[in-house]
Coordinates of C-alpha atoms and ligand atoms in Angstrom, one line a residue:
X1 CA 27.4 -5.0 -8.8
X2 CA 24.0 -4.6 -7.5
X3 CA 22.4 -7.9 -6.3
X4 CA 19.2 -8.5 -7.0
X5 CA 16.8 -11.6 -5.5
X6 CA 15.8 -14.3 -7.4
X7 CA 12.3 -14.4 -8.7
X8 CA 10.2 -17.3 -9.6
X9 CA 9.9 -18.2 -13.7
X10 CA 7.2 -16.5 -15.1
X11 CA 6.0 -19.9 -16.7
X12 CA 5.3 -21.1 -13.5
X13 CA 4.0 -18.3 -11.2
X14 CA 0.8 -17.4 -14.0
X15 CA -0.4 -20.1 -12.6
X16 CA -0.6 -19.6 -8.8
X17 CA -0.5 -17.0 -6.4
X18 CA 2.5 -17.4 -4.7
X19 CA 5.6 -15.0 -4.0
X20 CA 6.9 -14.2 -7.2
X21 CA 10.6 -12.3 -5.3
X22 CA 12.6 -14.6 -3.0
X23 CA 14.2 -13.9 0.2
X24 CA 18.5 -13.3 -0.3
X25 CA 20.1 -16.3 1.3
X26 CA 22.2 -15.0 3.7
X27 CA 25.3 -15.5 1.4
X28 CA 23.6 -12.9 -0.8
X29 CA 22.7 -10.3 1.9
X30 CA 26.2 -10.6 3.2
X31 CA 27.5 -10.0 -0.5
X32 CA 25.0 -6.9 -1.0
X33 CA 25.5 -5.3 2.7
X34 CA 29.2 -5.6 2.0
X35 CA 28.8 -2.8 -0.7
X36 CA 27.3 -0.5 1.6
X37 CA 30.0 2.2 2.7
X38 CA 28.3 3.1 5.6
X39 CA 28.2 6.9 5.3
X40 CA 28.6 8.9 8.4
X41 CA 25.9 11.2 6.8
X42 CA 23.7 8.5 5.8
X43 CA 21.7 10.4 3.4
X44 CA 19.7 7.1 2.6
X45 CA 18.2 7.3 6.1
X46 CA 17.3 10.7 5.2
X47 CA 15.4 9.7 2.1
X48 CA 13.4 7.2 4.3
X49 CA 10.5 8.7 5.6
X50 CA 10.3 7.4 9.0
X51 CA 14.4 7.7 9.2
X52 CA 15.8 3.8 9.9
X53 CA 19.4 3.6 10.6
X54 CA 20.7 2.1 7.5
X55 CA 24.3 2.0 7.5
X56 CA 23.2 0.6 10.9
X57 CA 21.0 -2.3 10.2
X58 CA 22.9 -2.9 7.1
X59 CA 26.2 -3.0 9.2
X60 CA 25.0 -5.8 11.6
X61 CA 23.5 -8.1 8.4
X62 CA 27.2 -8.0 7.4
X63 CA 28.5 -9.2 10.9
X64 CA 26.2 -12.0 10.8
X65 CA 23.3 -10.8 13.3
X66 CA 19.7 -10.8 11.1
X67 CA 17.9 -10.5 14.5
X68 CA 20.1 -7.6 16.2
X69 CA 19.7 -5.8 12.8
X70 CA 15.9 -6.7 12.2
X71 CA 15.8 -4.7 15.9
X72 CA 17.8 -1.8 14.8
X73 CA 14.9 -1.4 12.3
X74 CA 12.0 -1.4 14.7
X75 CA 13.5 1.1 16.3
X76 CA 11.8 3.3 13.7
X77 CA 9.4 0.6 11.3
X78 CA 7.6 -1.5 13.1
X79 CA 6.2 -3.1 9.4
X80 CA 10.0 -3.9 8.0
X81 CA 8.7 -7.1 6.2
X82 CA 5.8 -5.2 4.8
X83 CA 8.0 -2.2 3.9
X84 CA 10.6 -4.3 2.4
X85 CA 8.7 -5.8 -0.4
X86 CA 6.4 -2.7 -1.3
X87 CA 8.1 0.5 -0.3
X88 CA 9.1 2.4 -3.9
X89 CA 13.0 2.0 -2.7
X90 CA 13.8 3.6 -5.9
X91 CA 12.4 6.8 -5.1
X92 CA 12.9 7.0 -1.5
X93 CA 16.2 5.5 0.8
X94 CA 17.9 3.9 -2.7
X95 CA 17.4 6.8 -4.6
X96 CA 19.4 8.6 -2.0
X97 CA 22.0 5.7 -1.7
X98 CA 25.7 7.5 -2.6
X99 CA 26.3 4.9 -5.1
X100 CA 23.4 5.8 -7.2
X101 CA 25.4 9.1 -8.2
X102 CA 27.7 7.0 -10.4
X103 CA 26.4 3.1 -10.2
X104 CA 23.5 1.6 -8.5
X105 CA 22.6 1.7 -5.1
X106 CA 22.4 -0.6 -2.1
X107 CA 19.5 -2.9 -2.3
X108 CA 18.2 -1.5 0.7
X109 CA 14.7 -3.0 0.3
X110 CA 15.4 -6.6 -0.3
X111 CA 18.6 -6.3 2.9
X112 CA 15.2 -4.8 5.2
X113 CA 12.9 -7.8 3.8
X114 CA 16.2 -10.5 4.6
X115 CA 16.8 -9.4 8.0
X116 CA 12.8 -9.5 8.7
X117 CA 12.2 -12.5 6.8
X118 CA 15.1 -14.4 8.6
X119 CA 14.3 -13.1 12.0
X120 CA 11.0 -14.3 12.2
X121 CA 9.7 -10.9 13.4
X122 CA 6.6 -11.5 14.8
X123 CA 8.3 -14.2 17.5
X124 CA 10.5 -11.3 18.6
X125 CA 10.0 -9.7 22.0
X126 CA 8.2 -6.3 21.8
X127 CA 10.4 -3.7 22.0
X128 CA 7.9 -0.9 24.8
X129 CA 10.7 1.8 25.6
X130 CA 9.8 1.7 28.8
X131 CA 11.7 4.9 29.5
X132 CA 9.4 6.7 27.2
X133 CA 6.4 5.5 29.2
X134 CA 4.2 8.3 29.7
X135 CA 2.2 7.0 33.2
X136 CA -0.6 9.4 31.7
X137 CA -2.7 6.0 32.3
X138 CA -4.5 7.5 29.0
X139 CA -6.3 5.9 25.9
X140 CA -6.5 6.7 22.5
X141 CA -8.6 5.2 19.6
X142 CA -7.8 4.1 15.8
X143 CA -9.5 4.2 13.3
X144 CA -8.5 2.2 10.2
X145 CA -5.8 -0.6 10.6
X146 CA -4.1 0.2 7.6
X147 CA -0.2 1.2 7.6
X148 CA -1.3 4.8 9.1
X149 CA -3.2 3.3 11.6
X150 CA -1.1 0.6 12.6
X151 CA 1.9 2.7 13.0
X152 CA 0.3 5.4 14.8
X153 CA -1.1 2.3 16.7
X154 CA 2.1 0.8 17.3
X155 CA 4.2 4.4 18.4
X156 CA 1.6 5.4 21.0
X157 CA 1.7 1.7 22.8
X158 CA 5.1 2.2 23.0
X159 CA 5.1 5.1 24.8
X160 CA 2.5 3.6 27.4
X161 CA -0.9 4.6 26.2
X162 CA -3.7 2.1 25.8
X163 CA -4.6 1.8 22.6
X164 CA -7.5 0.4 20.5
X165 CA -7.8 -0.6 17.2
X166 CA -11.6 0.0 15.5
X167 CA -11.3 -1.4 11.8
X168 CA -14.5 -2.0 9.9
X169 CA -13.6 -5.4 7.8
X170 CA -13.0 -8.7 9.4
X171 CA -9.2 -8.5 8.7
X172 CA -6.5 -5.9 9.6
X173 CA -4.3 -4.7 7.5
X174 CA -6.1 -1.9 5.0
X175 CA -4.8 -2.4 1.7
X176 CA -2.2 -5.2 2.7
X177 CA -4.9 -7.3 3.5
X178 CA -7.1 -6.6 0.6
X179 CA -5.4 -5.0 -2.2
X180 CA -1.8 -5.6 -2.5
X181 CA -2.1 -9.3 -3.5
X182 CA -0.4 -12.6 -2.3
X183 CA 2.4 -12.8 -4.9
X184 CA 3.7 -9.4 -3.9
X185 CA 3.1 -9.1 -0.4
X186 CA 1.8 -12.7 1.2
X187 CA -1.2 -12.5 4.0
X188 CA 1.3 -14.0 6.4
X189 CA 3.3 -11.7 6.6
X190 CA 0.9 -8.8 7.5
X191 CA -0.2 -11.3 10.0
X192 CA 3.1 -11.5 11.6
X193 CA 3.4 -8.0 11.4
X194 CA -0.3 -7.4 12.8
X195 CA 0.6 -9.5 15.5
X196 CA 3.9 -7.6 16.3
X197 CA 1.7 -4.6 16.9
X198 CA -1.2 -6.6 19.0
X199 CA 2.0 -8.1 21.1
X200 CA 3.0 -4.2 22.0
X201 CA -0.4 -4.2 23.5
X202 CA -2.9 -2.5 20.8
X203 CA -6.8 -3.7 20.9
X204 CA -7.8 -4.7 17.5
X205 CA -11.6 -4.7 17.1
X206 CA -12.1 -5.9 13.3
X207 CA -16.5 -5.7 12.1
X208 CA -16.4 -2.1 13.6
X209 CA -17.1 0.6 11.4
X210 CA -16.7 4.0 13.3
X211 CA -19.1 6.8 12.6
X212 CA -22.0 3.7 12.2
X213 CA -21.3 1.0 14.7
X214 CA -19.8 3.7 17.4
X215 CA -19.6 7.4 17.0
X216 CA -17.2 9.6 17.4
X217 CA -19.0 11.1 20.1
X218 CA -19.3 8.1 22.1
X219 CA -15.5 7.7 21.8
X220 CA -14.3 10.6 23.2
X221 CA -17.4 10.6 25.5
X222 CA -18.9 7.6 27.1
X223 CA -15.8 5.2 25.6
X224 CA -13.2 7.5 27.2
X225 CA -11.1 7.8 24.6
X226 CA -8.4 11.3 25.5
X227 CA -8.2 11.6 21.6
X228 CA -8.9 9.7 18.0
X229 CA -6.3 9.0 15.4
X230 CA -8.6 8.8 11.7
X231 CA -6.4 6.8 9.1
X232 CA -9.7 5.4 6.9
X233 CA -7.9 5.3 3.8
X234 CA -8.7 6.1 0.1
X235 CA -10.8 3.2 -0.2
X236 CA -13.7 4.7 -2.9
X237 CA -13.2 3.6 -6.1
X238 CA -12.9 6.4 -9.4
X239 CA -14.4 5.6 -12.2
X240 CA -14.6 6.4 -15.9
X241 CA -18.3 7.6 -16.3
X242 CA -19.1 6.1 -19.7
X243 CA -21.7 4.5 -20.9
X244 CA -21.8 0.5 -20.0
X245 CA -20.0 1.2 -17.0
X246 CA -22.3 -0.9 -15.0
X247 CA -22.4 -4.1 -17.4
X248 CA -22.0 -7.1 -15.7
X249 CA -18.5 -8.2 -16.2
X250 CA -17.1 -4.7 -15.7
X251 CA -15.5 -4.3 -11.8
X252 CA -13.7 -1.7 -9.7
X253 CA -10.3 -2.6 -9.1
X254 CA -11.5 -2.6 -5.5
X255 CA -13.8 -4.9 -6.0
X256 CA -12.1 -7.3 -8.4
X257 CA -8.7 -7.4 -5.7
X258 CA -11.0 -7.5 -2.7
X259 CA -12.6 -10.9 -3.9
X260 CA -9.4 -12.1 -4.6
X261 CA -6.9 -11.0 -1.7
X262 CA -9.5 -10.9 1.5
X263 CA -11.9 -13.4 0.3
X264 CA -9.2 -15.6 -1.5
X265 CA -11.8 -16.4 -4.8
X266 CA -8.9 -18.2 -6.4
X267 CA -9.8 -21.2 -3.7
X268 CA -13.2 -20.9 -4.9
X269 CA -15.4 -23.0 -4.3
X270 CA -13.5 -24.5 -1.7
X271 CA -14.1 -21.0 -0.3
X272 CA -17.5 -19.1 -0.6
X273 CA -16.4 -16.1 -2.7
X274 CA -16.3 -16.4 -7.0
X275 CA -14.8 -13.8 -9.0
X276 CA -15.9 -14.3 -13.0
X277 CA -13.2 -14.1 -15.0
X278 CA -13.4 -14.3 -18.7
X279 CA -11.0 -15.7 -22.0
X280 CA -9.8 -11.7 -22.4
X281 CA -9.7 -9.3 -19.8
X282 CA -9.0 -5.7 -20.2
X283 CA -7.4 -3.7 -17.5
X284 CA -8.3 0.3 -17.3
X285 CA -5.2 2.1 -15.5
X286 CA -1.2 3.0 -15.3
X287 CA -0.4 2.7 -11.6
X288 CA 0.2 -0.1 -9.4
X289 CA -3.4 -1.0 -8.2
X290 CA -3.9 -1.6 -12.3
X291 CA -0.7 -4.1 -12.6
X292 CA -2.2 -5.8 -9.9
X293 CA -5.3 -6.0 -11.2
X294 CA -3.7 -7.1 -14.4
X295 CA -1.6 -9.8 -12.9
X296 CA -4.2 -11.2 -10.7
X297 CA -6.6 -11.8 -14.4
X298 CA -3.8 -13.7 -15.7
X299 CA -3.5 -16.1 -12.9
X300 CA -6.6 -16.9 -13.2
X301 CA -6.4 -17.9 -16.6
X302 CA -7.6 -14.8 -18.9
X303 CA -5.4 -13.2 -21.3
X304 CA -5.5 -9.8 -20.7
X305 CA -4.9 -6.1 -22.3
X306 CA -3.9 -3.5 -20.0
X307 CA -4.8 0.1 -21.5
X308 CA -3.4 3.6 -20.2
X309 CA -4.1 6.6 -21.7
X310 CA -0.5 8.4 -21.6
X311 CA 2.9 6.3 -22.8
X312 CA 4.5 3.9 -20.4
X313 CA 7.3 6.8 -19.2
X314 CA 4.5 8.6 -17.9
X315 CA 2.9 5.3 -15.9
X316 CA 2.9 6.1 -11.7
X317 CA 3.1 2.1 -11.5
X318 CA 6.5 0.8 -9.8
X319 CA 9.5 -0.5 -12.8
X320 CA 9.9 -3.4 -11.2
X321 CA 6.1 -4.4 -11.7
X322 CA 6.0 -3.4 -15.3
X323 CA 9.0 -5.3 -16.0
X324 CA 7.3 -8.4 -14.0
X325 CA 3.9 -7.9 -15.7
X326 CA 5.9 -7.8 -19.1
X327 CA 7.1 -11.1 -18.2
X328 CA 3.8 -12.8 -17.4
X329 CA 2.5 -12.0 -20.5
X330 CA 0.1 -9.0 -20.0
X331 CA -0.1 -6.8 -23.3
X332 CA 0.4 -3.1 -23.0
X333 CA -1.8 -0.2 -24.9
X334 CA -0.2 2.6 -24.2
X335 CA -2.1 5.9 -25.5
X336 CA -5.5 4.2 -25.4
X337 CA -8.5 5.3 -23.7
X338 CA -11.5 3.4 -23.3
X339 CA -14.9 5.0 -24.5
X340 CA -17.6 2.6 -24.0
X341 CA -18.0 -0.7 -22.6
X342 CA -20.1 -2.9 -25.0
X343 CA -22.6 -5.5 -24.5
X344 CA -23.7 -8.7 -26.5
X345 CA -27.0 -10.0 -27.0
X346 CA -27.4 -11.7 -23.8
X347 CA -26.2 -7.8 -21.9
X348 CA -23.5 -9.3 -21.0
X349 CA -19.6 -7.4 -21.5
X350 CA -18.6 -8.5 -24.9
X351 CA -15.7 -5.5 -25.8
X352 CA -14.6 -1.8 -24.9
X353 CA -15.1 0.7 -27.9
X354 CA -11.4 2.8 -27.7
X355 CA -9.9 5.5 -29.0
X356 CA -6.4 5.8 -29.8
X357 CA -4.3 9.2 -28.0
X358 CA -1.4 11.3 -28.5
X359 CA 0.2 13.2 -25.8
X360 CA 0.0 17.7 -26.1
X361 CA 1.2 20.0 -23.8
X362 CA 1.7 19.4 -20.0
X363 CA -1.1 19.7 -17.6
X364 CA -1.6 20.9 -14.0
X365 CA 0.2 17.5 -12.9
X366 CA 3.5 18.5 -15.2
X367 CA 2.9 15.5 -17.3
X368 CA 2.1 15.7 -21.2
X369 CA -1.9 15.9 -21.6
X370 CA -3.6 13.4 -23.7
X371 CA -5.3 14.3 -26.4
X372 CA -8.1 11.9 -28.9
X373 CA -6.9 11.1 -32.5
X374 CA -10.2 12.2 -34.3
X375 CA -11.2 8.5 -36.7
X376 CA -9.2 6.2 -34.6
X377 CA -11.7 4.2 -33.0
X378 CA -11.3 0.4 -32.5
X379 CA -12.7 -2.5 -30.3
X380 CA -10.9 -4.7 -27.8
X381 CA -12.8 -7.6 -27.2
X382 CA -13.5 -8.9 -23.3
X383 CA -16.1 -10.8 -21.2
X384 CA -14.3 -9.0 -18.1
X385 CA -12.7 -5.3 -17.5
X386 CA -11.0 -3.4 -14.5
X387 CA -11.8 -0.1 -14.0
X388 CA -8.1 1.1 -12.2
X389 CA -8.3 5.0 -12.2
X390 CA -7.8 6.2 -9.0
X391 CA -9.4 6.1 -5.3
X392 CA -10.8 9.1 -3.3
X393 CA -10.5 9.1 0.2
X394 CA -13.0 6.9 1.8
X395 CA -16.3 9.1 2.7
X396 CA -18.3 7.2 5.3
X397 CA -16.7 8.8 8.4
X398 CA -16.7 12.7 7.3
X399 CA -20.8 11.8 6.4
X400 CA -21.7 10.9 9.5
X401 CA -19.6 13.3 11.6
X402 CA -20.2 16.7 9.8
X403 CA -18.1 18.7 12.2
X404 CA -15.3 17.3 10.3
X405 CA -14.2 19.3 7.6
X406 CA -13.3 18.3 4.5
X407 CA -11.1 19.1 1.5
X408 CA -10.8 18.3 -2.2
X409 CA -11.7 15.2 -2.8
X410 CA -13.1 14.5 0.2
X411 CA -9.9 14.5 2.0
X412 CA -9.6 15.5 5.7
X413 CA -8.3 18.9 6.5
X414 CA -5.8 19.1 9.8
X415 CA -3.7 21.5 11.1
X416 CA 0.4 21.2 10.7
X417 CA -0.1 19.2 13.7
X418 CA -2.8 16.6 12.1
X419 CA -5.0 18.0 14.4
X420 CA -9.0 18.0 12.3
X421 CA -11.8 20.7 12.7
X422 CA -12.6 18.7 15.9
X423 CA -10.4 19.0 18.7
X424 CA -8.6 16.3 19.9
X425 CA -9.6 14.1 16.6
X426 CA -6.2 13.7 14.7
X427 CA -5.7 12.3 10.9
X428 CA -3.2 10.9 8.6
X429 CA -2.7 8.5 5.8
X430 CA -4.4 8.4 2.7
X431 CA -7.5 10.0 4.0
X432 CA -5.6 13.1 4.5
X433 CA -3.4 13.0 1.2
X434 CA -5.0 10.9 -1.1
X435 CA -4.0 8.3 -2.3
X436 CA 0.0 7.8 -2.0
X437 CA 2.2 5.0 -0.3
X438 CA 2.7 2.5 2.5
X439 CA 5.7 4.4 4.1
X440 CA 4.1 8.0 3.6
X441 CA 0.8 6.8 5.4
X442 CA 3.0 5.0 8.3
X443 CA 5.1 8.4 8.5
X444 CA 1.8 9.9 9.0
X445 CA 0.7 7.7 11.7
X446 CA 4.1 8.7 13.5
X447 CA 3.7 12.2 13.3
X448 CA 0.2 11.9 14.7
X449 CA 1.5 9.8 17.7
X450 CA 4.0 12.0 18.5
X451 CA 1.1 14.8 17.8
X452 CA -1.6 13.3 20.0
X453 CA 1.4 12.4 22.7
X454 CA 2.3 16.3 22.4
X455 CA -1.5 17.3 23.4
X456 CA -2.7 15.3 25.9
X457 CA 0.7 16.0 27.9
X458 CA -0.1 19.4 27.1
X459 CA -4.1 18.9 28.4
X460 CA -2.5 17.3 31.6
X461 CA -0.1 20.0 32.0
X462 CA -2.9 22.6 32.0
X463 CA -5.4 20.7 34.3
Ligands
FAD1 P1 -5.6 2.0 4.1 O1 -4.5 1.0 3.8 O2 -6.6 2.2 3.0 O3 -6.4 1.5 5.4 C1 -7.5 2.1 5.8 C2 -8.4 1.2 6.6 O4 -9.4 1.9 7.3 C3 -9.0 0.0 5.8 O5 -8.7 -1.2 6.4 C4 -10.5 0.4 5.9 O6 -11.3 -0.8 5.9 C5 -10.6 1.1 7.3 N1 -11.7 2.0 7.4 C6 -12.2 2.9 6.5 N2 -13.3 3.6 7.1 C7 -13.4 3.1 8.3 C8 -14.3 3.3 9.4 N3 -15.3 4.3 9.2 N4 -14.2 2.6 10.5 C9 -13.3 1.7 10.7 N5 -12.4 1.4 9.7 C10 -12.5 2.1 8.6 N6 1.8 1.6 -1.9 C11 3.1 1.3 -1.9 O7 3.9 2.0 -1.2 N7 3.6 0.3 -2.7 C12 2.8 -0.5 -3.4 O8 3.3 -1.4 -4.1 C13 1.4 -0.2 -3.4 N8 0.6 -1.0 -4.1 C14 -0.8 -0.8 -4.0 C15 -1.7 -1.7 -4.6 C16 -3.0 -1.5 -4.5 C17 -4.0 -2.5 -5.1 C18 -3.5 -0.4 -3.7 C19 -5.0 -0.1 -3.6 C20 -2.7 0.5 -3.1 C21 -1.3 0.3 -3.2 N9 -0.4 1.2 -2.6 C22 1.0 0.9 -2.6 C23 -0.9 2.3 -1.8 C24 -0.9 2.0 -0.3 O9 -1.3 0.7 -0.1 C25 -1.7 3.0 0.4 O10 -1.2 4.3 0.2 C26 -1.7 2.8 1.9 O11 -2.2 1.5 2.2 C27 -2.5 3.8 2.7 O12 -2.6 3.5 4.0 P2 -3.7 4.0 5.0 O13 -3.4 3.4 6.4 O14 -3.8 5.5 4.9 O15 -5.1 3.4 4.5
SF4_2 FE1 13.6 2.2 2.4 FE2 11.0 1.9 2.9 FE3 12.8 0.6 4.3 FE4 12.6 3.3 4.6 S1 11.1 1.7 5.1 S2 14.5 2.1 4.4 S3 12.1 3.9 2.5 S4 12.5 0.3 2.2
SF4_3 FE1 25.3 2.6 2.6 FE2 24.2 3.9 0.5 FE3 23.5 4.5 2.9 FE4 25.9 5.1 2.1 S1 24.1 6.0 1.3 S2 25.3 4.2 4.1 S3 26.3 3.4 0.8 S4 23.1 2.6 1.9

């Protein structure tokens, strides 16, 4: 049978921030890695987008040797304790584990978070394959210092370029710094992880915002930068565009998790930043940016009402977090949609006017369209709402560079190679996609290493 990590009781963690999973005890990891058959095939490393030996790792958490295997994974992940705790395992490396077929799979996810949890990864050496070292005496600049641009950061110091790090907020990390909050994925830990990737020898320069502070010109110009990696992230919030959308009392999810994960506003006042929270709370969204949203309300003392539009088969958010929001309490409206906010006498958010949905036939994205129930309107009352719908891809850097062209939504076009309209200016992550995962925006930022360590051997090679 599957093992599973404990998790804190839900009576107790509503009222704190802390990590909600635990780490296996090293009893546990050696029960669950004993159920892995170690596949010649491995199709689980297949289903992992940046392809970590996991028989392999797996193998040497059996034999006792958390550091040896914490190493087999940086071979290919250099954020395993990040990855371990947020990756959606269940539709990536587990969901190609051979004992899903007939059972359930290896807990891949909480074996990677054991063997970086009990290796203390950012004390480990840093692995530079020195073989690979290019001796091009090149550098190359970053911006964004999210997973993209960490990893991309992290692949091309290993292979001897000099890298720098520009990342506009005071704190690295993207959204593991300032959206994914503390009881899922604690600030320590991107720390250590940051730090692993400053110890292979990348410059981070936080307060930098490229395009403003420095432009892309000046990088590849007077900086001397041989080429620019772009990972800047879906960072603009969506909203719903109805009316009371700008009451006080009504936030973007960005804002509402940026107060509380990078300026910590559940120390306030012992720190400077507040966050307002009211009695009731309603939550607008079905993904996991919403959930967190949701969870974050309750621990800071509001009951809250978490309405999506569509039925909760259809929500994008991660099982795991539904079943753990479910648990702490956080009411679900399924096939509700919000259609004004309202205001009492003072202005102030009082309630959201809703209507109630059923689903029709499937639109563009395959899923069932929702559709009003004429007469069903209804109020939810709430001092405080989250508007969760979405982000776009962040649009301050293609503003103020307009040679670099753009797609829907705002996303950056590239070239099979991430290349962008501008030569030698690369992309990946979110800013390219849209919004999607940690591991897709870290498989980005390898390809684009490999891709910018492809064309400047091929500049040198032609000089
Ligand atoms: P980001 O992480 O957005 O990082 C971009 C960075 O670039 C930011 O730090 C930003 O400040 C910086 N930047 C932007 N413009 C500039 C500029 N001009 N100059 C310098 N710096 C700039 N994914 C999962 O896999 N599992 C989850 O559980 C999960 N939960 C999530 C919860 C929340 C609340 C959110 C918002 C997202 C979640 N995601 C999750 C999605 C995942 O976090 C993103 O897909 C991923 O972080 C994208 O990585 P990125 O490196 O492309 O961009
Ligand atoms: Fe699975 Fe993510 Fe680890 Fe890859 S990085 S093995 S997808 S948990
Ligand atoms: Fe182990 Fe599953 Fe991978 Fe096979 S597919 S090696 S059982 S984790």
């Amino acid at each position: 049978m599957r093992l599973k990590p404990a998790r804190e009781p839900s009576s107790s963690r509503i009222n704190n921030f802390s990590e909600v999973t635990r780490v296996f005890s090293p009893q546990e990891a050696l029960v669950e890695a004993s159920r892995c058959l170690q596949c010649k095939n491995a199709p689980c490393s297949k289903g992992c987008p940046v392809n970590i030996d996991i028989p392999g790792f797996i193998k040497l958490i059996k034999e006792g040797k958390p550091a040896e295997a914490l190493a087999k994974i940086k071979e290919r992940n250099s954020l395993p304790g990040i990855c371990g705790r947020v990756c959606p395992q269940e539709e990536q490396c587990e969901k190609a584990c051979v004992l899903n077929k007939n059972g359930e799979p290896v807990n891949i996810g909480a074996l990677e978070r054991f063997a970086a949890d009990s290796a203390a990864c950012a004390k480990m050496p840093p692995m530079i394959e020195k073989d690979k070292k290019t001796g091009l005496a090149l550098s190359v600049a970053v911006i964004g210092s999210g997973p993209a641009g960490l990893t991309c950061a992290a692949e091309l110091a290993k292979s001897g370029y000099t890298v720098e790090l520009f990342e506009s907020l005071h704190l690295p990390g993207g959204v593991l710094s300032y959206g994914i909050p503390e009881f899922r994925l604690p600030k320590k830990i991107v720390a250590d992880e940051v730090a692993y990737v400053r110890g292979l020898g990348v410059k981070i320069s936080p307060d930098t915002l490229a395009g403003y502070t420095i432009s892309l010109e000046e990088l590849l110009g007077k900086r001397g930068f041989s080429a620019v990696f772009i990972a800047s992230g879906a960072g603009l919030p969506q909203f719903l565009g109805i009316k009371g959308e700008n009451l006080p009392g009504v936030y973007s999810a960005n804002e509402f998790l940026c107060r509380i994960n990078l300026m910590k506003a559940y120390e306030f006042p012992t720190l400077a930043t507040p966050v307002n929270v009211a009695e009731e709370t309603i939550v607008v969204g079905g993904g996991n940016v919403a959930l967190d949203c949701a969870r974050c309300a309750r621990r800071l003392g509001s009951r809250v009402s978490l309405v999506y539009r569509r039925t909760e088969a259809e929500m994008p958010a991660r099982r795991e977090e539904v079943e753990n929001a479910v648990e702490e309490g956080i009411k679900f409206c399924f096939l509700t949609q919000p259609l004004e906010f309202l205001a009492d006498s003072q202005g102030l958010l009082s309630g959201v006017k809703c209507i109630k949905m059923q689903l029709g036939e499937p639109d563009d994205s395959g899923r069932r369209r929702p559709l009003a129930l004429p007469g069903s309107e209804f109020i939810i009352n709430a001092g405080t709402a989250v508007v969760a719908v979405g982000q776009n891809p962040n649009p301050l850097l293609a503003k103020a560079c307009p040679g670099l062209k753009t797609g829907p939504h705002g996303t950056l076009v590239t070239d099979d190679a991430l290349m962008t309209s501008i030569p030698g200016v690369f992309a990946g992550g979110d800013i390219v996609s849209g919004a999607a995962t940690v591991i897709s925006a870290m498989a980005a930022g390898k390809k684009g290493a490999a891709a910018i360590d492809a064309y400047l051997k091929e500049l040198k090679h032609e000089a």
